[in-house]
Amino acid sequence: MMPIRVTVWNEYRHERQNEHVARIYPQGIHEAIAGHLRTNPAFSVRTAVLDEPEHGLTDEALDRTDVLIWWGHLAHDEVKDEVAEKVRKKVLDGMGLIVLHSGHGSKIFQRLLGTETIRLQWRDDGEKERLWVVDHGHPIVNGLGLYFELPQEEMYGEPFDIPPPDELVFISWFEGGEVFRSGCCYKRGKGRLFYFRPGHETFPTYHHPEVLKVISNAVLWAAPRQGAEVRYGRADPIESIGKSPARDKEDKA
Ligand code: ZN
């Protein structure tokens, strides 16, 4: 079987600006995720970052991507509209997209969801997060228990003004009392989109085994399926169409 071609995209700013974040992710968040995915021979993994030409997402790079993983926060506005639009079209055409954490504010996520504002409550005090699996049997939770916990995370709380997800996989509970829809699946065109909440840059979330397992499962789930070339517009009949009495009358009229 051909490996699934994954591109891990990262804004890669916090890691270069903040010593604490750099200590957690010395090679960047993208390399922490890519390094884990590379241990699976079913994946062929490359990375791309904001400051590369075309943000590392040239036509050629996107043509070689089955699943794109997206982490952004500080610089959503610096992502060029043309690139966001190109990625949106690719997803509609079947490319999988996994949007992580603060990627809810990205142009790509908002365009695909059809909304210009995706708001939520937040608090980066480093509290416990418990992610409850609410769709047992979903491919994205393969190998997980009833729930898993992250000892320290940023809180994201409801209301989260997203369109209702097609499938909800996780609900998070936070130590401070809030809850949040933290694993949301959507289909857009031929593409599959998964939003996964954890991953604030000041905590070592992308070294956590269960978080990495979810991302790896999500790549398998979001990968394009083989299918027929889709056609739209006027269709020639497959069978010859017999004349009904009503149509016969119309013809004579
Ligand atoms: Zn954050």
Coordinates of N, CA and C and ligand atoms in Angstrom, one line a residue:
M1 N 0.8 -1.2 0.0 CA 0.0 0.0 0.0 C 0.9 1.3 0.0
M2 N 0.4 2.3 -0.8 CA 1.2 3.5 -0.8 C 1.0 4.2 0.6
P3 N 2.1 4.8 1.1 CA 1.9 5.5 2.4 C 1.0 6.7 2.2
I4 N 0.4 7.1 3.3 CA -0.4 8.3 3.4 C 0.6 9.5 3.5
R5 N 0.5 10.5 2.6 CA 1.4 11.6 2.6 C 0.9 12.7 3.4
V6 N 1.6 13.0 4.5 CA 1.2 14.0 5.5 C 2.1 15.2 5.5
T7 N 1.5 16.4 5.5 CA 2.2 17.6 5.7 C 1.8 18.2 7.0
V8 N 2.8 18.4 7.9 CA 2.5 19.1 9.2 C 2.9 20.6 9.0
W9 N 1.9 21.4 9.1 CA 2.1 22.9 8.9 C 2.1 23.6 10.3
N10 N 3.0 24.5 10.5 CA 3.1 25.2 11.8 C 3.4 26.6 11.5
E11 N 2.8 27.5 12.2 CA 3.2 28.9 12.2 C 4.6 29.1 12.6
Y12 N 5.1 28.4 13.6 CA 6.5 28.4 14.1 C 6.9 29.8 14.5
R13 N 6.2 30.5 15.3 CA 6.6 31.8 15.9 C 6.9 31.7 17.4
H14 N 6.0 31.2 18.1 CA 6.2 31.1 19.6 C 7.5 30.4 19.9
E15 N 7.8 29.3 19.2 CA 9.0 28.5 19.5 C 10.3 29.4 19.3
R16 N 10.2 30.4 18.4 CA 11.4 31.2 18.1 C 11.4 32.5 18.9
Q17 N 10.3 32.8 19.6 CA 10.2 34.0 20.3 C 10.2 33.9 21.8
N18 N 9.9 32.7 22.3 CA 9.7 32.5 23.7 C 10.5 31.3 24.2
E19 N 11.4 31.6 25.2 CA 12.4 30.6 25.6 C 11.7 29.3 26.2
H20 N 10.6 29.6 27.0 CA 9.9 28.5 27.6 C 9.4 27.5 26.6
V21 N 8.7 28.1 25.5 CA 8.2 27.3 24.5 C 9.3 26.6 23.7
A22 N 10.4 27.3 23.5 CA 11.5 26.7 22.8 C 12.1 25.5 23.5
R23 N 12.0 25.5 24.8 CA 12.5 24.4 25.6 C 11.6 23.2 25.4
I24 N 10.3 23.4 25.4 CA 9.4 22.3 25.2 C 9.5 21.7 23.8
Y25 N 9.6 22.6 22.8 CA 9.6 22.2 21.4 C 10.8 22.8 20.7
P26 N 12.0 22.2 21.0 CA 13.2 22.8 20.4 C 13.3 22.8 18.9
Q27 N 12.6 21.8 18.3 CA 12.6 21.8 16.8 C 11.2 22.3 16.3
G28 N 10.4 22.8 17.2 CA 9.1 23.3 16.8 C 8.0 22.3 17.0
I29 N 6.8 22.8 17.2 CA 5.6 21.9 17.3 C 5.5 21.0 16.1
H30 N 5.7 21.5 14.9 CA 5.6 20.6 13.7 C 6.5 19.4 13.8
E31 N 7.7 19.6 14.3 CA 8.6 18.5 14.3 C 8.3 17.5 15.4
A32 N 7.7 18.0 16.5 CA 7.2 17.0 17.6 C 6.1 16.1 17.0
I33 N 5.2 16.7 16.3 CA 4.1 15.9 15.7 C 4.7 15.0 14.6
A34 N 5.5 15.6 13.7 CA 6.0 14.9 12.5 C 6.9 13.7 13.0
G35 N 7.7 14.0 14.0 CA 8.6 12.9 14.5 C 7.8 11.7 15.0
H36 N 6.7 11.9 15.6 CA 5.9 10.8 16.1 C 5.3 10.1 14.8
L37 N 4.8 10.8 13.9 CA 4.1 10.2 12.8 C 5.1 9.4 11.9
R38 N 6.4 9.8 11.9 CA 7.4 9.2 11.1 C 7.7 7.8 11.6
T39 N 7.3 7.5 12.9 CA 7.6 6.1 13.5 C 6.6 5.1 12.8
N40 N 5.6 5.6 12.1 CA 4.6 4.7 11.5 C 4.9 4.6 10.0
P41 N 5.3 3.4 9.5 CA 5.6 3.3 8.1 C 4.5 3.5 7.2
A42 N 3.3 3.6 7.7 CA 2.1 3.8 6.8 C 2.0 5.3 6.4
F43 N 2.9 6.1 7.0 CA 2.9 7.6 6.7 C 4.2 8.0 6.1
S44 N 4.1 8.9 5.2 CA 5.3 9.6 4.6 C 5.1 11.1 5.0
V45 N 6.0 11.7 5.8 CA 5.7 12.9 6.5 C 6.7 14.0 6.1
R46 N 6.2 15.2 5.8 CA 7.0 16.4 5.6 C 6.4 17.5 6.4
T47 N 7.2 18.6 6.6 CA 6.7 19.7 7.4 C 6.7 21.0 6.5
A48 N 6.0 22.0 6.9 CA 6.0 23.3 6.2 C 5.7 24.4 7.3
V49 N 6.3 25.5 7.1 CA 6.1 26.6 8.1 C 5.7 27.9 7.4
L50 N 5.1 28.8 8.1 CA 4.6 30.1 7.6 C 5.6 30.9 6.8
D51 N 6.8 31.0 7.3 CA 7.8 31.8 6.7 C 8.5 31.3 5.5
E52 N 8.2 30.1 5.1 CA 8.7 29.6 3.8 C 7.9 30.3 2.6
P53 N 8.5 30.3 1.4 CA 7.8 30.9 0.3 C 6.5 30.1 0.1
E54 N 5.4 30.9 -0.1 CA 4.0 30.4 -0.2 C 3.7 29.5 1.1
H55 N 4.3 29.9 2.2 CA 4.1 29.2 3.5 C 4.4 27.7 3.4
G56 N 5.3 27.3 2.4 CA 5.6 25.9 2.2 C 4.5 25.1 1.6
L57 N 3.4 25.8 1.1 CA 2.3 25.1 0.5 C 2.1 25.5 -0.9
T58 N 3.1 25.2 -1.7 CA 3.1 25.4 -3.1 C 2.1 24.4 -3.8
D59 N 1.8 24.6 -5.0 CA 0.9 23.7 -5.7 C 1.5 22.3 -5.7
E60 N 2.8 22.2 -5.9 CA 3.5 20.9 -5.9 C 3.4 20.3 -4.5
A61 N 3.6 21.0 -3.5 CA 3.6 20.5 -2.1 C 2.2 20.0 -1.8
L62 N 1.2 20.8 -2.2 CA -0.2 20.3 -1.9 C -0.6 19.1 -2.7
D63 N -0.1 19.1 -3.9 CA -0.4 17.9 -4.8 C 0.2 16.6 -4.2
R64 N 1.2 16.8 -3.3 CA 1.8 15.6 -2.7 C 1.4 15.4 -1.3
T65 N 0.2 16.0 -0.9 CA -0.3 16.0 0.4 C -1.7 15.3 0.4
D66 N -1.8 14.2 1.2 CA -3.1 13.5 1.4 C -3.8 14.1 2.6
V67 N -3.0 14.4 3.6 CA -3.6 15.0 4.9 C -2.7 16.1 5.4
L68 N -3.3 17.3 5.6 CA -2.6 18.4 6.1 C -3.0 18.7 7.6
I69 N -2.0 18.8 8.4 CA -2.2 19.1 9.8 C -1.8 20.6 10.0
W70 N -2.6 21.3 10.8 CA -2.5 22.8 10.9 C -2.4 23.3 12.3
W71 N -1.3 24.0 12.7 CA -1.2 24.7 14.0 C -0.9 26.1 13.7
G72 N -1.7 27.0 14.2 CA -1.4 28.5 14.0 C -2.1 29.2 15.2
H73 N -1.6 30.4 15.5 CA -2.1 31.2 16.6 C -1.9 32.7 16.4
L74 N -0.6 33.1 16.4 CA -0.3 34.6 16.4 C -0.6 35.2 15.1
A75 N -0.4 34.5 14.0 CA -0.3 35.1 12.7 C -1.3 34.6 11.7
H76 N -2.5 34.3 12.1 CA -3.5 33.8 11.2 C -3.7 34.8 10.0
D77 N -3.6 36.1 10.3 CA -3.7 37.1 9.3 C -2.6 37.1 8.3
E78 N -1.5 36.6 8.6 CA -0.3 36.6 7.7 C -0.4 35.5 6.7
V79 N -1.3 34.6 6.9 CA -1.5 33.5 5.8 C -2.2 34.1 4.7
K80 N -1.6 34.0 3.5 CA -2.1 34.7 2.3 C -3.5 34.1 1.9
D81 N -4.4 35.0 1.5 CA -5.7 34.6 1.1 C -5.7 33.5 0.0
E82 N -4.7 33.7 -1.0 CA -4.6 32.8 -2.1 C -4.3 31.4 -1.6
V83 N -3.4 31.3 -0.6 CA -3.0 30.0 0.0 C -4.2 29.4 0.7
A84 N -4.9 30.2 1.5 CA -6.0 29.6 2.2 C -7.1 29.1 1.3
E85 N -7.3 29.8 0.2 CA -8.2 29.4 -0.8 C -7.8 28.1 -1.5
K86 N -6.5 28.0 -1.8 CA -6.0 26.8 -2.5 C -6.2 25.6 -1.6
V87 N -6.0 25.8 -0.3 CA -6.1 24.7 0.7 C -7.6 24.3 0.8
R88 N -8.5 25.3 0.8 CA -9.9 25.1 0.9 C -10.4 24.2 -0.3
K89 N -9.9 24.6 -1.5 CA -10.3 23.8 -2.7 C -9.8 22.4 -2.6
K90 N -8.5 22.2 -2.1 CA -7.9 20.9 -2.0 C -8.8 20.0 -1.1
V91 N -9.2 20.6 0.0 CA -10.1 19.8 0.9 C -11.4 19.4 0.3
L92 N -12.0 20.4 -0.4 CA -13.3 20.0 -1.1 C -13.0 18.9 -2.1
D93 N -11.8 18.8 -2.6 CA -11.4 17.8 -3.6 C -11.0 16.5 -3.0
G94 N -10.9 16.5 -1.7 CA -10.6 15.2 -1.0 C -9.5 15.2 0.0
M95 N -8.7 16.2 0.0 CA -7.5 16.2 1.0 C -8.1 16.3 2.4
G96 N -7.5 15.5 3.3 CA -7.9 15.6 4.7 C -7.3 16.8 5.4
L97 N -7.9 17.3 6.4 CA -7.4 18.5 7.2 C -7.6 18.3 8.6
I98 N -6.5 18.4 9.4 CA -6.6 18.3 10.9 C -6.2 19.6 11.5
V99 N -7.2 20.3 12.1 CA -6.9 21.7 12.6 C -6.7 21.5 14.1
L100 N -5.6 22.0 14.6 CA -5.3 21.8 16.1 C -5.5 23.1 16.8
H101 N -6.0 23.0 18.1 CA -6.0 24.0 19.1 C -6.4 25.4 18.6
S102 N -5.5 26.4 18.6 CA -5.9 27.7 18.2 C -6.1 27.9 16.7
G103 N -5.9 26.8 16.0 CA -6.2 26.8 14.6 C -7.7 27.1 14.3
H104 N -8.5 27.1 15.4 CA -10.0 27.5 15.2 C -10.1 28.9 14.6
G105 N -9.0 29.7 14.8 CA -9.0 31.1 14.3 C -8.4 31.3 12.9
S106 N -8.0 30.2 12.3 CA -7.3 30.3 11.0 C -8.3 30.5 9.9
K107 N -7.8 31.2 8.8 CA -8.7 31.4 7.6 C -9.2 30.1 7.1
I108 N -8.3 29.1 7.1 CA -8.7 27.9 6.4 C -9.9 27.2 7.1
F109 N -9.8 27.2 8.5 CA -10.9 26.5 9.2 C -12.2 27.3 9.1
Q110 N -12.1 28.6 9.2 CA -13.3 29.5 9.1 C -13.9 29.4 7.8
R111 N -13.1 29.4 6.7 CA -13.7 29.3 5.3 C -14.4 28.0 5.1
L112 N -13.7 26.9 5.6 CA -14.4 25.6 5.4 C -15.6 25.5 6.2
L113 N -15.7 26.1 7.3 CA -16.9 26.0 8.2 C -17.9 27.0 7.8
G114 N -17.5 28.0 6.9 CA -18.5 29.0 6.4 C -18.9 30.0 7.5
T115 N -17.9 30.4 8.3 CA -18.2 31.4 9.3 C -16.9 32.3 9.4
E116 N -17.1 33.6 9.8 CA -16.0 34.5 9.9 C -15.5 34.6 11.3
T117 N -16.3 34.2 12.3 CA -15.9 34.3 13.7 C -16.2 32.9 14.3
I118 N -15.1 32.4 14.9 CA -15.3 31.2 15.8 C -14.8 31.6 17.1
R119 N -15.8 31.9 18.0 CA -15.4 32.4 19.3 C -15.5 31.3 20.4
L120 N -14.8 31.6 21.5 CA -14.9 30.6 22.6 C -14.4 31.4 23.9
Q121 N -14.5 30.7 25.0 CA -13.9 31.3 26.3 C -12.5 30.6 26.5
W122 N -11.6 31.3 27.1 CA -10.3 30.7 27.3 C -9.7 31.2 28.6
R123 N -8.7 30.5 29.1 CA -7.9 30.8 30.3 C -6.7 30.0 30.3
D124 N -5.5 30.7 30.2 CA -4.3 29.8 30.1 C -3.5 29.7 31.4
D125 N -4.3 29.2 32.4 CA -3.7 29.1 33.8 C -3.1 27.8 34.1
G126 N -3.1 26.9 33.1 CA -2.5 25.6 33.3 C -3.3 24.6 34.2
E127 N -4.5 24.4 33.9 CA -5.3 23.5 34.7 C -5.5 22.1 34.0
K128 N -6.0 21.2 34.8 CA -6.2 19.8 34.3 C -7.3 19.8 33.3
E129 N -7.1 19.0 32.2 CA -8.2 18.8 31.2 C -8.4 17.3 31.1
R130 N -9.7 16.9 31.2 CA -10.1 15.5 31.0 C -10.9 15.4 29.7
L131 N -10.4 14.6 28.8 CA -11.1 14.5 27.5 C -11.9 13.2 27.5
W132 N -13.2 13.4 27.5 CA -14.1 12.2 27.5 C -14.4 11.8 26.1
V133 N -14.2 10.5 25.8 CA -14.6 9.9 24.5 C -16.1 9.8 24.5
V134 N -16.8 10.4 23.6 CA -18.3 10.4 23.5 C -18.7 9.6 22.3
D135 N -17.8 9.1 21.5 CA -18.2 8.3 20.3 C -17.3 7.0 20.3
H136 N -17.6 6.1 21.2 CA -16.8 4.9 21.2 C -17.0 4.1 19.9
G137 N -16.0 3.5 19.3 CA -16.1 2.9 18.0 C -15.7 3.8 16.9
H138 N -15.6 5.1 17.1 CA -15.2 6.0 16.1 C -13.7 5.7 15.8
P139 N -13.3 5.7 14.5 CA -11.8 5.4 14.2 C -10.8 6.3 14.9
I140 N -11.2 7.5 15.2 CA -10.3 8.5 15.8 C -10.0 8.1 17.3
V141 N -10.8 7.3 17.9 CA -10.5 7.0 19.3 C -10.0 5.6 19.5
N142 N -9.6 5.0 18.3 CA -9.1 3.6 18.4 C -8.0 3.5 19.4
G143 N -8.1 2.6 20.3 CA -7.0 2.3 21.3 C -7.1 3.2 22.5
L144 N -8.0 4.1 22.7 CA -8.2 4.9 23.9 C -9.1 4.3 24.9
G145 N -9.1 4.7 26.1 CA -10.0 4.3 27.1 C -11.2 5.2 27.2
L146 N -11.9 5.2 28.3 CA -13.1 6.0 28.5 C -12.8 7.5 28.4
Y147 N -11.6 7.8 28.9 CA -11.2 9.2 28.8 C -9.6 9.3 29.0
F148 N -9.0 10.4 28.7 CA -7.6 10.6 29.1 C -7.5 12.0 29.6
E149 N -6.3 12.2 30.4 CA -6.2 13.5 31.0 C -4.8 14.2 30.7
L150 N -4.9 15.5 30.6 CA -3.7 16.3 30.4 C -3.5 17.1 31.7
P151 N -2.4 16.9 32.4 CA -2.2 17.6 33.7 C -2.3 19.1 33.6
Q152 N -1.8 19.7 32.5 CA -1.9 21.1 32.5 C -2.2 21.5 31.0
E153 N -3.2 22.3 30.9 CA -3.6 22.8 29.5 C -4.2 24.2 29.7
E154 N -4.3 24.9 28.6 CA -5.2 26.1 28.5 C -6.6 25.6 28.4
M155 N -7.5 26.3 29.1 CA -8.9 26.0 29.1 C -9.6 26.7 27.8
Y156 N -10.4 25.9 27.1 CA -11.3 26.4 26.1 C -12.7 26.0 26.6
G157 N -13.6 27.0 26.7 CA -14.9 26.7 27.2 C -16.0 27.1 26.3
E158 N -17.1 26.4 26.4 CA -18.4 26.7 25.7 C -18.9 28.0 26.2
P159 N -19.6 28.7 25.4 CA -20.0 28.4 24.0 C -18.9 28.5 23.0
F160 N -18.9 27.6 22.1 CA -17.9 27.5 21.0 C -18.8 27.7 19.7
D161 N -18.7 28.8 19.1 CA -19.7 29.1 18.0 C -19.3 28.5 16.7
I162 N -19.2 27.2 16.6 CA -19.0 26.5 15.4 C -20.4 26.0 14.9
P163 N -20.4 25.7 13.5 CA -21.6 24.9 13.1 C -21.6 23.6 13.8
P164 N -22.8 23.0 14.0 CA -22.8 21.7 14.7 C -21.9 20.7 13.9
P165 N -21.0 20.0 14.6 CA -20.2 19.0 13.9 C -21.0 17.8 13.4
D166 N -20.5 17.2 12.3 CA -21.2 16.0 11.8 C -21.1 14.9 12.8
E167 N -19.9 14.8 13.4 CA -19.7 13.8 14.4 C -18.9 14.4 15.6
L168 N -19.3 14.2 16.8 CA -18.6 14.7 17.9 C -17.9 13.6 18.6
V169 N -16.5 13.7 18.8 CA -15.8 12.5 19.3 C -15.3 12.7 20.7
F170 N -15.0 14.0 21.1 CA -14.5 14.2 22.5 C -15.3 15.4 23.1
I171 N -15.5 15.3 24.4 CA -15.9 16.5 25.1 C -14.9 16.7 26.3
S172 N -14.3 17.9 26.4 CA -13.4 18.1 27.5 C -14.1 18.7 28.7
W173 N -13.6 18.3 29.8 CA -13.9 18.9 31.1 C -12.6 19.6 31.7
F174 N -12.8 20.8 32.2 CA -11.6 21.5 32.8 C -11.8 21.6 34.3
E175 N -10.6 21.7 35.0 CA -10.6 21.8 36.4 C -11.4 22.9 36.9
G176 N -11.4 24.0 36.2 CA -12.2 25.2 36.6 C -13.7 25.1 36.4
G177 N -14.1 24.0 35.8 CA -15.6 23.8 35.7 C -16.2 23.8 34.3
E178 N -15.4 24.4 33.3 CA -16.0 24.5 32.0 C -16.0 23.2 31.2
V179 N -16.8 23.1 30.2 CA -16.7 21.9 29.2 C -16.6 22.5 27.8
F180 N -16.2 21.6 26.9 CA -15.9 22.1 25.5 C -16.0 20.9 24.5
R181 N -16.5 21.2 23.3 CA -16.5 20.1 22.3 C -15.1 20.1 21.6
S182 N -14.3 19.1 22.1 CA -12.9 19.2 21.7 C -12.4 18.3 20.6
G183 N -13.4 17.5 20.1 CA -13.0 16.7 18.9 C -14.2 16.6 18.0
C184 N -14.1 17.4 16.9 CA -15.2 17.7 16.0 C -14.9 17.2 14.6
C185 N -15.8 16.4 14.0 CA -15.6 15.9 12.6 C -16.6 16.6 11.7
Y186 N -16.0 17.0 10.5 CA -16.9 17.6 9.5 C -16.5 16.9 8.1
K187 N -17.5 16.9 7.2 CA -17.2 16.6 5.8 C -17.5 17.8 5.0
R188 N -16.6 18.2 4.1 CA -16.8 19.3 3.2 C -16.4 18.8 1.8
G189 N -17.3 18.8 0.9 CA -17.1 18.2 -0.4 C -16.7 16.8 -0.2
K190 N -15.5 16.4 -0.9 CA -15.0 15.0 -0.7 C -14.1 14.9 0.5
G191 N -13.8 16.0 1.2 CA -12.8 16.0 2.2 C -13.3 15.9 3.6
R192 N -12.4 15.4 4.5 CA -12.8 15.2 5.9 C -11.9 16.2 6.7
L193 N -12.6 16.7 7.7 CA -11.9 17.8 8.5 C -12.1 17.4 10.0
F194 N -11.0 17.4 10.7 CA -11.1 17.1 12.2 C -10.5 18.3 13.0
Y195 N -11.3 18.8 13.9 CA -10.8 19.8 14.8 C -10.5 19.1 16.2
F196 N -9.2 19.3 16.6 CA -8.8 18.7 17.9 C -8.2 19.8 18.8
R197 N -8.8 19.9 20.0 CA -8.6 21.1 20.8 C -7.2 21.3 21.5
P198 N -6.7 20.2 22.1 CA -5.5 20.4 23.0 C -4.3 20.9 22.2
G199 N -3.4 21.6 22.9 CA -2.1 21.9 22.2 C -1.7 23.4 22.4
H200 N -1.9 23.9 23.6 CA -1.4 25.3 23.9 C 0.1 25.2 24.0
E201 N 0.8 26.1 23.4 CA 2.3 26.0 23.1 C 3.1 26.0 24.4
T202 N 2.6 26.5 25.5 CA 3.4 26.5 26.8 C 3.3 25.2 27.6
F203 N 2.6 24.3 27.1 CA 2.5 23.0 27.8 C 3.0 21.9 26.8
P204 N 3.5 20.7 27.4 CA 4.1 19.7 26.5 C 3.1 18.8 25.9
T205 N 2.0 19.3 25.4 CA 0.8 18.5 25.0 C 1.2 17.6 23.8
Y206 N 2.0 18.1 22.9 CA 2.3 17.2 21.7 C 3.5 16.2 22.0
H207 N 3.8 16.0 23.3 CA 4.6 14.9 23.6 C 3.8 13.8 24.3
H208 N 2.5 14.1 24.5 CA 1.7 13.2 25.3 C 1.2 12.1 24.4
P209 N 1.4 10.8 24.9 CA 1.1 9.7 24.0 C -0.3 9.6 23.5
E210 N -1.3 9.9 24.3 CA -2.7 9.8 23.8 C -3.0 10.9 22.8
V211 N -2.5 12.1 23.0 CA -2.7 13.2 22.1 C -2.1 12.8 20.7
L212 N -0.9 12.2 20.7 CA -0.3 11.8 19.5 C -1.0 10.6 18.8
K213 N -1.6 9.7 19.7 CA -2.4 8.6 19.1 C -3.6 9.2 18.4
V214 N -4.3 10.2 19.0 CA -5.5 10.8 18.4 C -5.1 11.4 17.0
I215 N -4.0 12.1 17.0 CA -3.6 12.8 15.8 C -3.3 11.7 14.7
S216 N -2.6 10.6 15.1 CA -2.3 9.6 14.2 C -3.5 8.9 13.7
N217 N -4.5 8.6 14.6 CA -5.8 8.0 14.2 C -6.5 8.9 13.2
A218 N -6.4 10.2 13.5 CA -7.2 11.2 12.7 C -6.6 11.3 11.3
V219 N -5.3 11.1 11.1 CA -4.7 11.0 9.8 C -5.3 9.9 9.0
L220 N -5.4 8.7 9.6 CA -6.0 7.5 8.9 C -7.4 7.8 8.6
W221 N -8.1 8.4 9.5 CA -9.6 8.7 9.2 C -9.7 9.8 8.1
A222 N -8.9 10.8 8.1 CA -9.0 11.9 7.1 C -8.5 11.6 5.8
A223 N -7.7 10.6 5.6 CA -7.0 10.3 4.3 C -8.0 10.1 3.2
P224 N -7.8 10.6 2.0 CA -8.7 10.4 0.9 C -9.0 9.0 0.6
R225 N -10.3 8.7 0.2 CA -10.7 7.4 -0.2 C -10.7 7.4 -1.8
Q226 N -10.4 6.2 -2.3 CA -10.5 6.1 -3.8 C -12.0 6.2 -4.2
G227 N -12.3 6.9 -5.3 CA -13.7 7.0 -5.7 C -13.8 7.4 -7.1
A228 N -15.0 7.4 -7.7 CA -15.2 7.8 -9.1 C -15.0 9.3 -9.2
E229 N -14.7 9.7 -10.5 CA -14.6 11.1 -10.8 C -16.1 11.6 -10.8
V230 N -16.3 12.7 -10.0 CA -17.7 13.1 -9.8 C -18.1 14.1 -11.0
R231 N -19.3 13.9 -11.5 CA -19.8 14.8 -12.5 C -21.0 15.6 -12.0
Y232 N -21.1 16.8 -12.5 CA -22.3 17.6 -12.2 C -22.9 18.1 -13.5
G233 N -24.1 18.6 -13.4 CA -24.8 19.2 -14.6 C -25.6 18.2 -15.3
R234 N -26.1 18.6 -16.6 CA -27.0 17.7 -17.3 C -26.4 16.4 -17.6
A235 N -27.2 15.3 -17.3 CA -26.7 14.0 -17.5 C -27.4 13.3 -18.6
D236 N -26.7 12.6 -19.5 CA -27.3 11.7 -20.5 C -27.9 10.5 -19.7
P237 N -29.1 10.1 -20.2 CA -29.7 8.9 -19.5 C -28.8 7.7 -19.7
I238 N -28.8 6.8 -18.7 CA -28.1 5.6 -18.7 C -28.9 4.5 -19.4
E239 N -30.2 4.5 -19.2 CA -31.1 3.7 -19.9 C -31.9 4.5 -20.9
S240 N -32.5 3.9 -22.0 CA -33.3 4.6 -22.9 C -34.6 4.9 -22.1
I241 N -35.1 6.2 -22.3 CA -36.2 6.6 -21.5 C -37.5 6.4 -22.3
G242 N -38.4 5.6 -21.9 CA -39.7 5.3 -22.6 C -40.6 6.5 -22.5
K243 N -41.5 6.6 -23.5 CA -42.4 7.7 -23.5 C -43.6 7.4 -22.6
S244 N -43.9 8.3 -21.7 CA -45.1 8.1 -20.9 C -46.3 8.8 -21.6
P245 N -47.5 8.4 -21.3 CA -48.7 9.0 -22.0 C -48.7 10.5 -21.8
A246 N -48.3 10.9 -20.6 CA -48.3 12.4 -20.4 C -47.3 13.1 -21.3
R247 N -46.2 12.5 -21.4 CA -45.1 13.2 -22.3 C -45.6 13.2 -23.7
D248 N -46.2 12.1 -24.1 CA -46.7 11.9 -25.5 C -47.7 13.1 -25.8
K249 N -48.6 13.4 -24.8 CA -49.6 14.4 -25.0 C -48.8 15.8 -25.2
E250 N -47.8 16.0 -24.3 CA -47.0 17.2 -24.4 C -46.4 17.4 -25.8
D251 N -45.9 16.3 -26.3 CA -45.2 16.3 -27.7 C -46.2 16.8 -28.7
K252 N -47.5 16.3 -28.6 CA -48.5 16.6 -29.7 C -49.0 18.0 -29.6
A253 N -48.9 18.5 -28.3 CA -49.5 19.9 -28.1 C -48.6 21.0 -28.8
Ligands
ZN1 ZN -3.5 28.4 23.2

